[in-house]
Amino acid sequence: MKLVVLAWFVLAVTAVKHELFKTCAQSGFCTRQRHYANHVSTSHYAIDPKSISISTDKVEAQLIKKWPGHSIAFPISIHGIVGNQLRVIIDEDRSSAQGETGLVNPRRYNETGKWAFNGGQVETQAFKSAKVQKNQLVIEYGEHSRAEIDLAQFVINFFYDGELELSVNENNYLNIEHWREEDEADEDGNLMAEELDFDLFSDSFKDSAADSVPVGPESVALDFQFKKHHHLYGIPEHSDQFRLPSTKGGEPFRLYNVDIFEYETSSRLPMYGSIPFVIAPGSSSVGVFWVNAADTWVDIDYNDEGSHTHFMSENGVVDFIVTIEPKVADVNRQYGKVVGNTMLPPLFSLGYHQCRWNYNDEADVLDINSKFDEHGIPYDTIWLDVEYADRKHYFTWQEDKFPNPGRMARKLDRIGRHLVVIIDPHLATGYFASEELIDDGSEMKNSKGETFKGHCWPGESVWVDTLNPKGRAFWAFQYQRFLSNYTTKNVHFWNDMNEPSVFDGPETTAPKDNLHFGNWEHRSIHNIYGLTLHEATYSTINDGDERPFILTRSYYAGSQRTAAMWFGDNLPTWEHLRTSVSMLLTHNVVNYPFVGVDIGGFFGDPSPELLTRWFQTSIFYPFMRQHAHLDTRRREPWVAGGVYTDAMRNAIRLRYSMLPIWYTAFHQSALTGVPVVKPMFYEVNDDAVMEIEDQFFVGDSGIMAKPVMDAGANKVKMYIPQGQHKYIDYTDGDFGSSVKVYQPGTTATIGAPITSIPMVVRQGSAFFRKRRYRRSTRLMAQDPYTLTIVVDDNGNAHGRLYIDDGHSFSYKQGEFLELEVTATASAITVDVVSQDSSDANYSAQLAAMVEIDQIQVVSASGFADVSSVSADSGADTHYVIDGSVMTITAHHPISQSMTLTISRDVVDEL
């Protein structure tokens, strides 16, 4: 009992400090916009019909804001963009503000897309037609989509195949706080009747009182009504449930990148990253991307008609993109054409990562490295936190502890292992890097245009401005100089604290009136700062040969192109374990699959049971890393000992054996934007799965998992989806001596002692694994594949495998292999469907080195009628039937197609 009380006390005193972060009631613009929404009854906005100009892919007009005695025009443009999507932008003419805002650029910030969009811009697409008829602007785009804009009320209705799917501004929440000077008091009518004057030109929040608010009120807000859609997902990052809960009567979700530190679960507080994209699956699926990098609050509500969102941003333009497609995966595919899809990560980064704050010195690093081998546990990467650097001065080493980092990297490289070191955007004052940054003039500035100085890990620091081309060049030079000491290519980087985290700043970040390149206020670009930093890192270390690996903490839409991400400073609780899976699914549905969480919690010391269950869950995190605070006890997998170490070892080995599945899933995501870890509604048409957040599918493998995430549990109840397919028990990646079959539309009880990981496989699936234990992914390269086929009741199955060298960009020149597996009752075919677009060198190498050595076929009805198995190549085949499992020894070169014919005895039914 004393231990329980102590554990509670430790967690209680390390809880998030709510007083550091604003509530909506403490945020001027959130309070004002919510008040407006609660009081507005008719639209104050209309499009001037005489101003409409129509071209092949764009409509331009003037949107007029009216209230008694006043009229303000806002330029509006509607664009057809690639992927049958529609983009709407509402700006403001601020020419009258020129010279009235001091150093600050007076225009509304409209460059978020420059950073979020793949390539910095989005490709346009011509409308099918666009015309004004009666009091409507009607735009037909794509083969199935139509938008109808009510000119008088400014309501936009989006249709797909004639069905209304989305209404924009149906509730009249559109509100653009126009430019005004502070001496223009509300007596002259600058406030509408529905508006408040709370914090128009100042910030009353105690830690933000110094905010000069030089441009005054300039927030924007808009509502979206999703018709017939009763489930909304997305808008990370939040440690809350997967299906977005209603915020009615409570706090909105907040998108504002901060160092949340010891965050809670079931919380709408801001976290480290922001992706203002919401997705609504259904008979037709809808996505809305709110293209704004400022502080943003989002209200969610549900009603009989569907669901409703209210986006409120502190400044910038109104800019949103609407995607409507028949399937939810199609929304990801089209959205990915705008922001880009995940990078195809180097294979080693899908292995296991070992990290803590901090490994003490070179001897400690190499000792941990060898202990993995002693305990038979594979791993690929060891990490160093801030203590490796001399006085936390990035781009340096503590020479007494790490006298020869190049030698250390070479020792790791001998068995294919990698090193990641942390480099943050804050640079301590008074050493070469910060002095070079200030001399260069590419640091973040304060509101007076002077060097901004704040506190972070090394003490007083300055921050690089990576929106500035000179800042990016400075960043590149520092990395290039740092890397010049290494002869190996196994050193990679971790950009942490890049929200940016400022210990003495308001809400743990930079003051909003700081200045960036172009004299843009920090309040305008805050949520993209982290993206600009890790993209600058990626550009620097990308030599065009080896694929870079970078981990970021702060992110925005588009970050998935260049960096993995993790969920920050979590706690060692079962609630945090469960929430990690909800967050994992949320990021996957917004095209950011390469994510993970600190296994076991960053703070505190998890119990052996919790740590073991967390390891078992983590084999389903695309990014699998254990990390821990400086004050925690060591918790490498062998520390717990006994059954716990055995279970952790087996979990990590299972992850490695499944790497062909993970790599194939990432390749598919890189091409199409589909999740790597799929919520169940991506794979099955069953209303009962819409709110399930503790089980999921792994890529297209047909594997469905439900890890144990409750203390003391020795079984799980797994929902088996409705449909035509049964599911086969695959606990621990093994079908067992007797195959268990689960019927669709039922709940299966699956035993799960501390050593077990509950999984099932859907009939009709096929996938590849590598079953030999190796110490790292590089050492697995020439290992044979095992093909597993789980046929349906008709004997059919389908699957794919993608292979390349796992580390270079050679796949972009055609050096890859893609296999398609098709099984019927009478044959198994493995076809090479994509191979070496330029030459056959890679395939020839694979044929000489790598083979399919075994094919495992699972059938619920068994194989009693099988009389022979023969290969089209004439090679000898040997098979063994054990109940419902037939194992065929193949020894077939991986880069050559093959067909196995299955002969069956004719059953005499007379």
mmCIF file with all atom_site columns, C-alpha atoms in Angstrom, residues 221-399:
data_model
loop_
_atom_site.group_PDB
_atom_site.id
_atom_site.type_symbol
_atom_site.label_atom_id
_atom_site.label_alt_id
_atom_site.label_comp_id
_atom_site.label_asym_id
_atom_site.label_entity_id
_atom_site.label_seq_id
_atom_site.pdbx_PDB_ins_code
_atom_site.Cartn_x
_atom_site.Cartn_y
_atom_site.Cartn_z
_atom_site.occupancy
_atom_site.B_iso_or_equiv
_atom_site.pdbx_formal_charge
_atom_site.auth_seq_id
_atom_site.auth_comp_id
_atom_site.auth_asym_id
_atom_site.auth_atom_id
_atom_site.pdbx_PDB_model_num
ATOM 1   C CA . ALA A 1 221 ? -13.178 31.877  -37.697 1.00 0.00 ? 221 ALA A CA 1
ATOM 2   C CA . LEU A 1 222 ? -15.444 29.609  -39.726 1.00 0.00 ? 222 LEU A CA 1
ATOM 3   C CA . ASP A 1 223 ? -17.791 26.657  -39.192 1.00 0.00 ? 223 ASP A CA 1
ATOM 4   C CA . PHE A 1 224 ? -18.062 23.367  -41.100 1.00 0.00 ? 224 PHE A CA 1
ATOM 5   C CA . GLN A 1 225 ? -21.140 21.131  -40.881 1.00 0.00 ? 225 GLN A CA 1
ATOM 6   C CA . PHE A 1 226 ? -20.472 17.519  -41.930 1.00 0.00 ? 226 PHE A CA 1
ATOM 7   C CA . LYS A 1 227 ? -23.798 16.138  -43.139 1.00 0.00 ? 227 LYS A CA 1
ATOM 8   C CA . LYS A 1 228 ? -24.628 12.546  -42.138 1.00 0.00 ? 228 LYS A CA 1
ATOM 9   C CA . HIS A 1 229 ? -21.159 12.138  -40.653 1.00 0.00 ? 229 HIS A CA 1
ATOM 10  C CA . HIS A 1 230 ? -21.348 11.302  -36.964 1.00 0.00 ? 230 HIS A CA 1
ATOM 11  C CA . HIS A 1 231 ? -17.684 10.528  -36.378 1.00 0.00 ? 231 HIS A CA 1
ATOM 12  C CA . LEU A 1 232 ? -14.830 13.014  -36.700 1.00 0.00 ? 232 LEU A CA 1
ATOM 13  C CA . TYR A 1 233 ? -11.113 12.283  -36.328 1.00 0.00 ? 233 TYR A CA 1
ATOM 14  C CA . GLY A 1 234 ? -7.871  14.211  -36.605 1.00 0.00 ? 234 GLY A CA 1
ATOM 15  C CA . ILE A 1 235 ? -6.619  17.677  -35.526 1.00 0.00 ? 235 ILE A CA 1
ATOM 16  C CA . PRO A 1 236 ? -3.632  16.322  -33.554 1.00 0.00 ? 236 PRO A CA 1
ATOM 17  C CA . GLU A 1 237 ? -1.838  16.695  -31.293 1.00 0.00 ? 237 GLU A CA 1
ATOM 18  C CA . HIS A 1 238 ? -3.982  15.882  -28.260 1.00 0.00 ? 238 HIS A CA 1
ATOM 19  C CA . SER A 1 239 ? -3.785  13.154  -25.640 1.00 0.00 ? 239 SER A CA 1
ATOM 20  C CA . ASP A 1 240 ? -7.448  12.287  -25.959 1.00 0.00 ? 240 ASP A CA 1
ATOM 21  C CA . GLN A 1 241 ? -9.684  9.624   -27.437 1.00 0.00 ? 241 GLN A CA 1
ATOM 22  C CA . PHE A 1 242 ? -9.517  8.712   -31.115 1.00 0.00 ? 242 PHE A CA 1
ATOM 23  C CA . ARG A 1 243 ? -13.012 9.842   -32.117 1.00 0.00 ? 243 ARG A CA 1
ATOM 24  C CA . LEU A 1 244 ? -13.049 13.538  -31.366 1.00 0.00 ? 244 LEU A CA 1
ATOM 25  C CA . PRO A 1 245 ? -15.371 14.178  -28.406 1.00 0.00 ? 245 PRO A CA 1
ATOM 26  C CA . SER A 1 246 ? -17.823 17.054  -28.295 1.00 0.00 ? 246 SER A CA 1
ATOM 27  C CA . THR A 1 247 ? -16.434 20.238  -26.746 1.00 0.00 ? 247 THR A CA 1
ATOM 28  C CA . LYS A 1 248 ? -19.872 21.675  -26.084 1.00 0.00 ? 248 LYS A CA 1
ATOM 29  C CA . GLY A 1 249 ? -19.907 23.218  -22.638 1.00 0.00 ? 249 GLY A CA 1
ATOM 30  C CA . GLY A 1 250 ? -16.174 22.647  -22.192 1.00 0.00 ? 250 GLY A CA 1
ATOM 31  C CA . GLU A 1 251 ? -12.808 23.647  -23.567 1.00 0.00 ? 251 GLU A CA 1
ATOM 32  C CA . PRO A 1 252 ? -12.150 23.586  -27.326 1.00 0.00 ? 252 PRO A CA 1
ATOM 33  C CA . PHE A 1 253 ? -9.224  21.659  -28.684 1.00 0.00 ? 253 PHE A CA 1
ATOM 34  C CA . ARG A 1 254 ? -6.220  23.927  -29.032 1.00 0.00 ? 254 ARG A CA 1
ATOM 35  C CA . LEU A 1 255 ? -3.588  23.731  -31.764 1.00 0.00 ? 255 LEU A CA 1
ATOM 36  C CA . TYR A 1 256 ? -0.589  25.640  -30.436 1.00 0.00 ? 256 TYR A CA 1
ATOM 37  C CA . ASN A 1 257 ? 2.802   23.969  -30.310 1.00 0.00 ? 257 ASN A CA 1
ATOM 38  C CA . VAL A 1 258 ? 4.137   24.072  -26.756 1.00 0.00 ? 258 VAL A CA 1
ATOM 39  C CA . ASP A 1 259 ? 6.426   22.141  -24.411 1.00 0.00 ? 259 ASP A CA 1
ATOM 40  C CA . ILE A 1 260 ? 3.541   20.583  -22.477 1.00 0.00 ? 260 ILE A CA 1
ATOM 41  C CA . PHE A 1 261 ? 5.804   18.582  -20.087 1.00 0.00 ? 261 PHE A CA 1
ATOM 42  C CA . GLU A 1 262 ? 4.112   15.787  -18.124 1.00 0.00 ? 262 GLU A CA 1
ATOM 43  C CA . TYR A 1 263 ? 0.922   15.961  -20.137 1.00 0.00 ? 263 TYR A CA 1
ATOM 44  C CA . GLU A 1 264 ? -2.324  14.413  -19.000 1.00 0.00 ? 264 GLU A CA 1
ATOM 45  C CA . THR A 1 265 ? -4.608  11.984  -20.772 1.00 0.00 ? 265 THR A CA 1
ATOM 46  C CA . SER A 1 266 ? -8.207  12.841  -21.780 1.00 0.00 ? 266 SER A CA 1
ATOM 47  C CA . SER A 1 267 ? -6.989  16.386  -22.323 1.00 0.00 ? 267 SER A CA 1
ATOM 48  C CA . ARG A 1 268 ? -7.626  19.118  -24.902 1.00 0.00 ? 268 ARG A CA 1
ATOM 49  C CA . LEU A 1 269 ? -4.575  21.093  -23.888 1.00 0.00 ? 269 LEU A CA 1
ATOM 50  C CA . PRO A 1 270 ? -2.163  22.004  -26.681 1.00 0.00 ? 270 PRO A CA 1
ATOM 51  C CA . MET A 1 271 ? 0.806   19.741  -27.239 1.00 0.00 ? 271 MET A CA 1
ATOM 52  C CA . TYR A 1 272 ? 3.958   19.688  -29.334 1.00 0.00 ? 272 TYR A CA 1
ATOM 53  C CA . GLY A 1 273 ? 2.475   19.631  -32.835 1.00 0.00 ? 273 GLY A CA 1
ATOM 54  C CA . SER A 1 274 ? -0.481  20.783  -34.892 1.00 0.00 ? 274 SER A CA 1
ATOM 55  C CA . ILE A 1 275 ? -2.191  19.367  -37.962 1.00 0.00 ? 275 ILE A CA 1
ATOM 56  C CA . PRO A 1 276 ? -5.464  21.264  -38.574 1.00 0.00 ? 276 PRO A CA 1
ATOM 57  C CA . PHE A 1 277 ? -6.964  18.504  -40.696 1.00 0.00 ? 277 PHE A CA 1
ATOM 58  C CA . VAL A 1 278 ? -10.226 16.791  -39.787 1.00 0.00 ? 278 VAL A CA 1
ATOM 59  C CA . ILE A 1 279 ? -11.541 13.697  -41.515 1.00 0.00 ? 279 ILE A CA 1
ATOM 60  C CA . ALA A 1 280 ? -15.101 12.325  -41.553 1.00 0.00 ? 280 ALA A CA 1
ATOM 61  C CA . PRO A 1 281 ? -15.477 8.764   -42.889 1.00 0.00 ? 281 PRO A CA 1
ATOM 62  C CA . GLY A 1 282 ? -18.773 7.481   -44.200 1.00 0.00 ? 282 GLY A CA 1
ATOM 63  C CA . SER A 1 283 ? -20.562 6.310   -47.350 1.00 0.00 ? 283 SER A CA 1
ATOM 64  C CA . SER A 1 284 ? -18.686 9.244   -48.813 1.00 0.00 ? 284 SER A CA 1
ATOM 65  C CA . SER A 1 285 ? -15.763 10.606  -46.809 1.00 0.00 ? 285 SER A CA 1
ATOM 66  C CA . VAL A 1 286 ? -14.828 14.241  -46.248 1.00 0.00 ? 286 VAL A CA 1
ATOM 67  C CA . GLY A 1 287 ? -11.607 15.975  -45.275 1.00 0.00 ? 287 GLY A CA 1
ATOM 68  C CA . VAL A 1 288 ? -11.107 19.638  -44.345 1.00 0.00 ? 288 VAL A CA 1
ATOM 69  C CA . PHE A 1 289 ? -7.628  21.166  -44.075 1.00 0.00 ? 289 PHE A CA 1
ATOM 70  C CA . TRP A 1 290 ? -7.523  24.542  -42.300 1.00 0.00 ? 290 TRP A CA 1
ATOM 71  C CA . VAL A 1 291 ? -4.338  26.092  -43.713 1.00 0.00 ? 291 VAL A CA 1
ATOM 72  C CA . ASN A 1 292 ? -3.304  28.354  -40.847 1.00 0.00 ? 292 ASN A CA 1
ATOM 73  C CA . ALA A 1 293 ? -0.177  28.293  -38.658 1.00 0.00 ? 293 ALA A CA 1
ATOM 74  C CA . ALA A 1 294 ? -1.373  30.625  -35.891 1.00 0.00 ? 294 ALA A CA 1
ATOM 75  C CA . ASP A 1 295 ? -2.750  29.736  -32.470 1.00 0.00 ? 295 ASP A CA 1
ATOM 76  C CA . THR A 1 296 ? -6.000  27.891  -33.251 1.00 0.00 ? 296 THR A CA 1
ATOM 77  C CA . TRP A 1 297 ? -8.935  26.594  -31.212 1.00 0.00 ? 297 TRP A CA 1
ATOM 78  C CA . VAL A 1 298 ? -11.416 24.058  -32.565 1.00 0.00 ? 298 VAL A CA 1
ATOM 79  C CA . ASP A 1 299 ? -14.873 23.305  -31.224 1.00 0.00 ? 299 ASP A CA 1
ATOM 80  C CA . ILE A 1 300 ? -16.479 19.942  -32.021 1.00 0.00 ? 300 ILE A CA 1
ATOM 81  C CA . ASP A 1 301 ? -20.130 19.008  -31.689 1.00 0.00 ? 301 ASP A CA 1
ATOM 82  C CA . TYR A 1 302 ? -22.511 16.316  -32.910 1.00 0.00 ? 302 TYR A CA 1
ATOM 83  C CA . ASN A 1 303 ? -26.195 16.540  -33.764 1.00 0.00 ? 303 ASN A CA 1
ATOM 84  C CA . ASP A 1 304 ? -28.880 14.587  -35.594 1.00 0.00 ? 304 ASP A CA 1
ATOM 85  C CA . GLU A 1 305 ? -27.705 15.943  -38.959 1.00 0.00 ? 305 GLU A CA 1
ATOM 86  C CA . GLY A 1 306 ? -24.092 14.938  -38.459 1.00 0.00 ? 306 GLY A CA 1
ATOM 87  C CA . SER A 1 307 ? -21.151 16.743  -36.911 1.00 0.00 ? 307 SER A CA 1
ATOM 88  C CA . HIS A 1 308 ? -19.893 20.275  -36.642 1.00 0.00 ? 308 HIS A CA 1
ATOM 89  C CA . THR A 1 309 ? -16.543 22.022  -36.282 1.00 0.00 ? 309 THR A CA 1
ATOM 90  C CA . HIS A 1 310 ? -15.703 25.645  -35.536 1.00 0.00 ? 310 HIS A CA 1
ATOM 91  C CA . PHE A 1 311 ? -12.132 26.714  -36.381 1.00 0.00 ? 311 PHE A CA 1
ATOM 92  C CA . MET A 1 312 ? -10.835 29.910  -34.715 1.00 0.00 ? 312 MET A CA 1
ATOM 93  C CA . SER A 1 313 ? -7.327  31.238  -35.460 1.00 0.00 ? 313 SER A CA 1
ATOM 94  C CA . GLU A 1 314 ? -5.590  34.266  -33.996 1.00 0.00 ? 314 GLU A CA 1
ATOM 95  C CA . ASN A 1 315 ? -4.557  35.760  -37.312 1.00 0.00 ? 315 ASN A CA 1
ATOM 96  C CA . GLY A 1 316 ? -3.660  34.916  -40.902 1.00 0.00 ? 316 GLY A CA 1
ATOM 97  C CA . VAL A 1 317 ? -6.043  34.406  -43.784 1.00 0.00 ? 317 VAL A CA 1
ATOM 98  C CA . VAL A 1 318 ? -9.068  32.169  -44.084 1.00 0.00 ? 318 VAL A CA 1
ATOM 99  C CA . ASP A 1 319 ? -7.652  29.321  -46.163 1.00 0.00 ? 319 ASP A CA 1
ATOM 100 C CA . PHE A 1 320 ? -9.166  25.860  -46.334 1.00 0.00 ? 320 PHE A CA 1
ATOM 101 C CA . ILE A 1 321 ? -9.181  22.855  -48.644 1.00 0.00 ? 321 ILE A CA 1
ATOM 102 C CA . VAL A 1 322 ? -12.114 20.456  -48.989 1.00 0.00 ? 322 VAL A CA 1
ATOM 103 C CA . THR A 1 323 ? -11.710 16.852  -50.125 1.00 0.00 ? 323 THR A CA 1
ATOM 104 C CA . ILE A 1 324 ? -14.665 14.522  -50.760 1.00 0.00 ? 324 ILE A CA 1
ATOM 105 C CA . GLU A 1 325 ? -14.137 10.971  -51.933 1.00 0.00 ? 325 GLU A CA 1
ATOM 106 C CA . PRO A 1 326 ? -16.049 7.672   -51.846 1.00 0.00 ? 326 PRO A CA 1
ATOM 107 C CA . LYS A 1 327 ? -13.646 6.015   -49.380 1.00 0.00 ? 327 LYS A CA 1
ATOM 108 C CA . VAL A 1 328 ? -11.728 7.394   -46.444 1.00 0.00 ? 328 VAL A CA 1
ATOM 109 C CA . ALA A 1 329 ? -8.406  6.132   -47.886 1.00 0.00 ? 329 ALA A CA 1
ATOM 110 C CA . ASP A 1 330 ? -9.143  8.171   -51.022 1.00 0.00 ? 330 ASP A CA 1
ATOM 111 C CA . VAL A 1 331 ? -9.304  11.306  -48.864 1.00 0.00 ? 331 VAL A CA 1
ATOM 112 C CA . ASN A 1 332 ? -5.808  10.495  -47.570 1.00 0.00 ? 332 ASN A CA 1
ATOM 113 C CA . ARG A 1 333 ? -4.615  9.939   -51.116 1.00 0.00 ? 333 ARG A CA 1
ATOM 114 C CA . GLN A 1 334 ? -5.908  13.299  -52.353 1.00 0.00 ? 334 GLN A CA 1
ATOM 115 C CA . TYR A 1 335 ? -4.836  15.223  -49.244 1.00 0.00 ? 335 TYR A CA 1
ATOM 116 C CA . GLY A 1 336 ? -1.391  13.685  -49.719 1.00 0.00 ? 336 GLY A CA 1
ATOM 117 C CA . LYS A 1 337 ? -1.211  15.326  -53.141 1.00 0.00 ? 337 LYS A CA 1
ATOM 118 C CA . VAL A 1 338 ? -1.277  18.647  -51.300 1.00 0.00 ? 338 VAL A CA 1
ATOM 119 C CA . VAL A 1 339 ? 0.958   18.105  -48.263 1.00 0.00 ? 339 VAL A CA 1
ATOM 120 C CA . GLY A 1 340 ? 2.951   15.105  -49.453 1.00 0.00 ? 340 GLY A CA 1
ATOM 121 C CA . ASN A 1 341 ? 3.076   11.616  -47.999 1.00 0.00 ? 341 ASN A CA 1
ATOM 122 C CA . THR A 1 342 ? 5.431   10.051  -45.526 1.00 0.00 ? 342 THR A CA 1
ATOM 123 C CA . MET A 1 343 ? 9.001   9.544   -46.584 1.00 0.00 ? 343 MET A CA 1
ATOM 124 C CA . LEU A 1 344 ? 10.001  5.963   -47.213 1.00 0.00 ? 344 LEU A CA 1
ATOM 125 C CA . PRO A 1 345 ? 12.130  5.583   -44.082 1.00 0.00 ? 345 PRO A CA 1
ATOM 126 C CA . PRO A 1 346 ? 15.458  3.789   -43.993 1.00 0.00 ? 346 PRO A CA 1
ATOM 127 C CA . LEU A 1 347 ? 14.826  0.247   -42.849 1.00 0.00 ? 347 LEU A CA 1
ATOM 128 C CA . PHE A 1 348 ? 16.995  0.543   -39.726 1.00 0.00 ? 348 PHE A CA 1
ATOM 129 C CA . SER A 1 349 ? 14.664  3.251   -38.380 1.00 0.00 ? 349 SER A CA 1
ATOM 130 C CA . LEU A 1 350 ? 11.821  0.713   -38.236 1.00 0.00 ? 350 LEU A CA 1
ATOM 131 C CA . GLY A 1 351 ? 13.882  -1.401  -35.866 1.00 0.00 ? 351 GLY A CA 1
ATOM 132 C CA . TYR A 1 352 ? 14.221  -0.868  -32.137 1.00 0.00 ? 352 TYR A CA 1
ATOM 133 C CA . HIS A 1 353 ? 15.775  2.337   -30.725 1.00 0.00 ? 353 HIS A CA 1
ATOM 134 C CA . GLN A 1 354 ? 17.368  2.567   -27.265 1.00 0.00 ? 354 GLN A CA 1
ATOM 135 C CA . CYS A 1 355 ? 17.562  5.997   -25.653 1.00 0.00 ? 355 CYS A CA 1
ATOM 136 C CA . ARG A 1 356 ? 17.721  7.740   -22.304 1.00 0.00 ? 356 ARG A CA 1
ATOM 137 C CA . TRP A 1 357 ? 18.701  11.062  -20.857 1.00 0.00 ? 357 TRP A CA 1
ATOM 138 C CA . ASN A 1 358 ? 21.583  10.243  -20.808 1.00 0.00 ? 358 ASN A CA 1
ATOM 139 C CA . TYR A 1 359 ? 24.093  7.527   -21.600 1.00 0.00 ? 359 TYR A CA 1
ATOM 140 C CA . ASN A 1 360 ? 27.116  8.782   -19.705 1.00 0.00 ? 360 ASN A CA 1
ATOM 141 C CA . ASP A 1 361 ? 30.070  8.317   -22.008 1.00 0.00 ? 361 ASP A CA 1
ATOM 142 C CA . GLU A 1 362 ? 31.541  6.245   -24.812 1.00 0.00 ? 362 GLU A CA 1
ATOM 143 C CA . ALA A 1 363 ? 32.120  3.267   -22.540 1.00 0.00 ? 363 ALA A CA 1
ATOM 144 C CA . ASP A 1 364 ? 28.504  3.366   -21.399 1.00 0.00 ? 364 ASP A CA 1
ATOM 145 C CA . VAL A 1 365 ? 27.250  3.497   -25.000 1.00 0.00 ? 365 VAL A CA 1
ATOM 146 C CA . LEU A 1 366 ? 29.391  0.562   -26.081 1.00 0.00 ? 366 LEU A CA 1
ATOM 147 C CA . ASP A 1 367 ? 28.497  -1.426  -22.963 1.00 0.00 ? 367 ASP A CA 1
ATOM 148 C CA . ILE A 1 368 ? 24.774  -1.018  -23.682 1.00 0.00 ? 368 ILE A CA 1
ATOM 149 C CA . ASN A 1 369 ? 25.488  -1.978  -27.276 1.00 0.00 ? 369 ASN A CA 1
ATOM 150 C CA . SER A 1 370 ? 27.154  -5.246  -26.309 1.00 0.00 ? 370 SER A CA 1
ATOM 151 C CA . LYS A 1 371 ? 24.593  -6.118  -23.652 1.00 0.00 ? 371 LYS A CA 1
ATOM 152 C CA . PHE A 1 372 ? 21.895  -6.317  -26.317 1.00 0.00 ? 372 PHE A CA 1
ATOM 153 C CA . ASP A 1 373 ? 23.965  -9.023  -27.993 1.00 0.00 ? 373 ASP A CA 1
ATOM 154 C CA . GLU A 1 374 ? 24.613  -10.801 -24.698 1.00 0.00 ? 374 GLU A CA 1
ATOM 155 C CA . HIS A 1 375 ? 20.871  -11.017 -24.082 1.00 0.00 ? 375 HIS A CA 1
ATOM 156 C CA . GLY A 1 376 ? 19.969  -11.954 -27.652 1.00 0.00 ? 376 GLY A CA 1
ATOM 157 C CA . ILE A 1 377 ? 17.900  -8.823  -28.262 1.00 0.00 ? 377 ILE A CA 1
ATOM 158 C CA . PRO A 1 378 ? 18.075  -7.108  -31.655 1.00 0.00 ? 378 PRO A CA 1
ATOM 159 C CA . TYR A 1 379 ? 18.328  -3.347  -31.850 1.00 0.00 ? 379 TYR A CA 1
ATOM 160 C CA . ASP A 1 380 ? 19.472  -0.830  -34.431 1.00 0.00 ? 380 ASP A CA 1
ATOM 161 C CA . THR A 1 381 ? 20.001  2.585   -32.879 1.00 0.00 ? 381 THR A CA 1
ATOM 162 C CA . ILE A 1 382 ? 21.358  4.085   -29.674 1.00 0.00 ? 382 ILE A CA 1
ATOM 163 C CA . TRP A 1 383 ? 20.616  7.711   -28.822 1.00 0.00 ? 383 TRP A CA 1
ATOM 164 C CA . LEU A 1 384 ? 22.367  10.517  -26.952 1.00 0.00 ? 384 LEU A CA 1
ATOM 165 C CA . ASP A 1 385 ? 20.438  13.299  -25.223 1.00 0.00 ? 385 ASP A CA 1
ATOM 166 C CA . VAL A 1 386 ? 21.753  16.769  -24.329 1.00 0.00 ? 386 VAL A CA 1
ATOM 167 C CA . GLU A 1 387 ? 24.498  15.718  -21.901 1.00 0.00 ? 387 GLU A CA 1
ATOM 168 C CA . TYR A 1 388 ? 26.826  14.516  -24.687 1.00 0.00 ? 388 TYR A CA 1
ATOM 169 C CA . ALA A 1 389 ? 27.442  18.123  -25.719 1.00 0.00 ? 389 ALA A CA 1
ATOM 170 C CA . ASP A 1 390 ? 29.939  20.335  -23.910 1.00 0.00 ? 390 ASP A CA 1
ATOM 171 C CA . ARG A 1 391 ? 27.770  22.435  -21.527 1.00 0.00 ? 391 ARG A CA 1
ATOM 172 C CA . LYS A 1 392 ? 24.812  21.597  -23.775 1.00 0.00 ? 392 LYS A CA 1
ATOM 173 C CA . HIS A 1 393 ? 26.430  23.573  -26.580 1.00 0.00 ? 393 HIS A CA 1
ATOM 174 C CA . TYR A 1 394 ? 25.154  21.811  -29.683 1.00 0.00 ? 394 TYR A CA 1
ATOM 175 C CA . PHE A 1 395 ? 27.617  20.846  -32.414 1.00 0.00 ? 395 PHE A CA 1
ATOM 176 C CA . THR A 1 396 ? 30.207  20.040  -29.701 1.00 0.00 ? 396 THR A CA 1
ATOM 177 C CA . TRP A 1 397 ? 31.111  17.001  -27.558 1.00 0.00 ? 397 TRP A CA 1
ATOM 178 C CA . GLN A 1 398 ? 32.212  16.590  -23.954 1.00 0.00 ? 398 GLN A CA 1
ATOM 179 C CA . GLU A 1 399 ? 35.684  15.493  -24.919 1.00 0.00 ? 399 GLU A CA 1
#
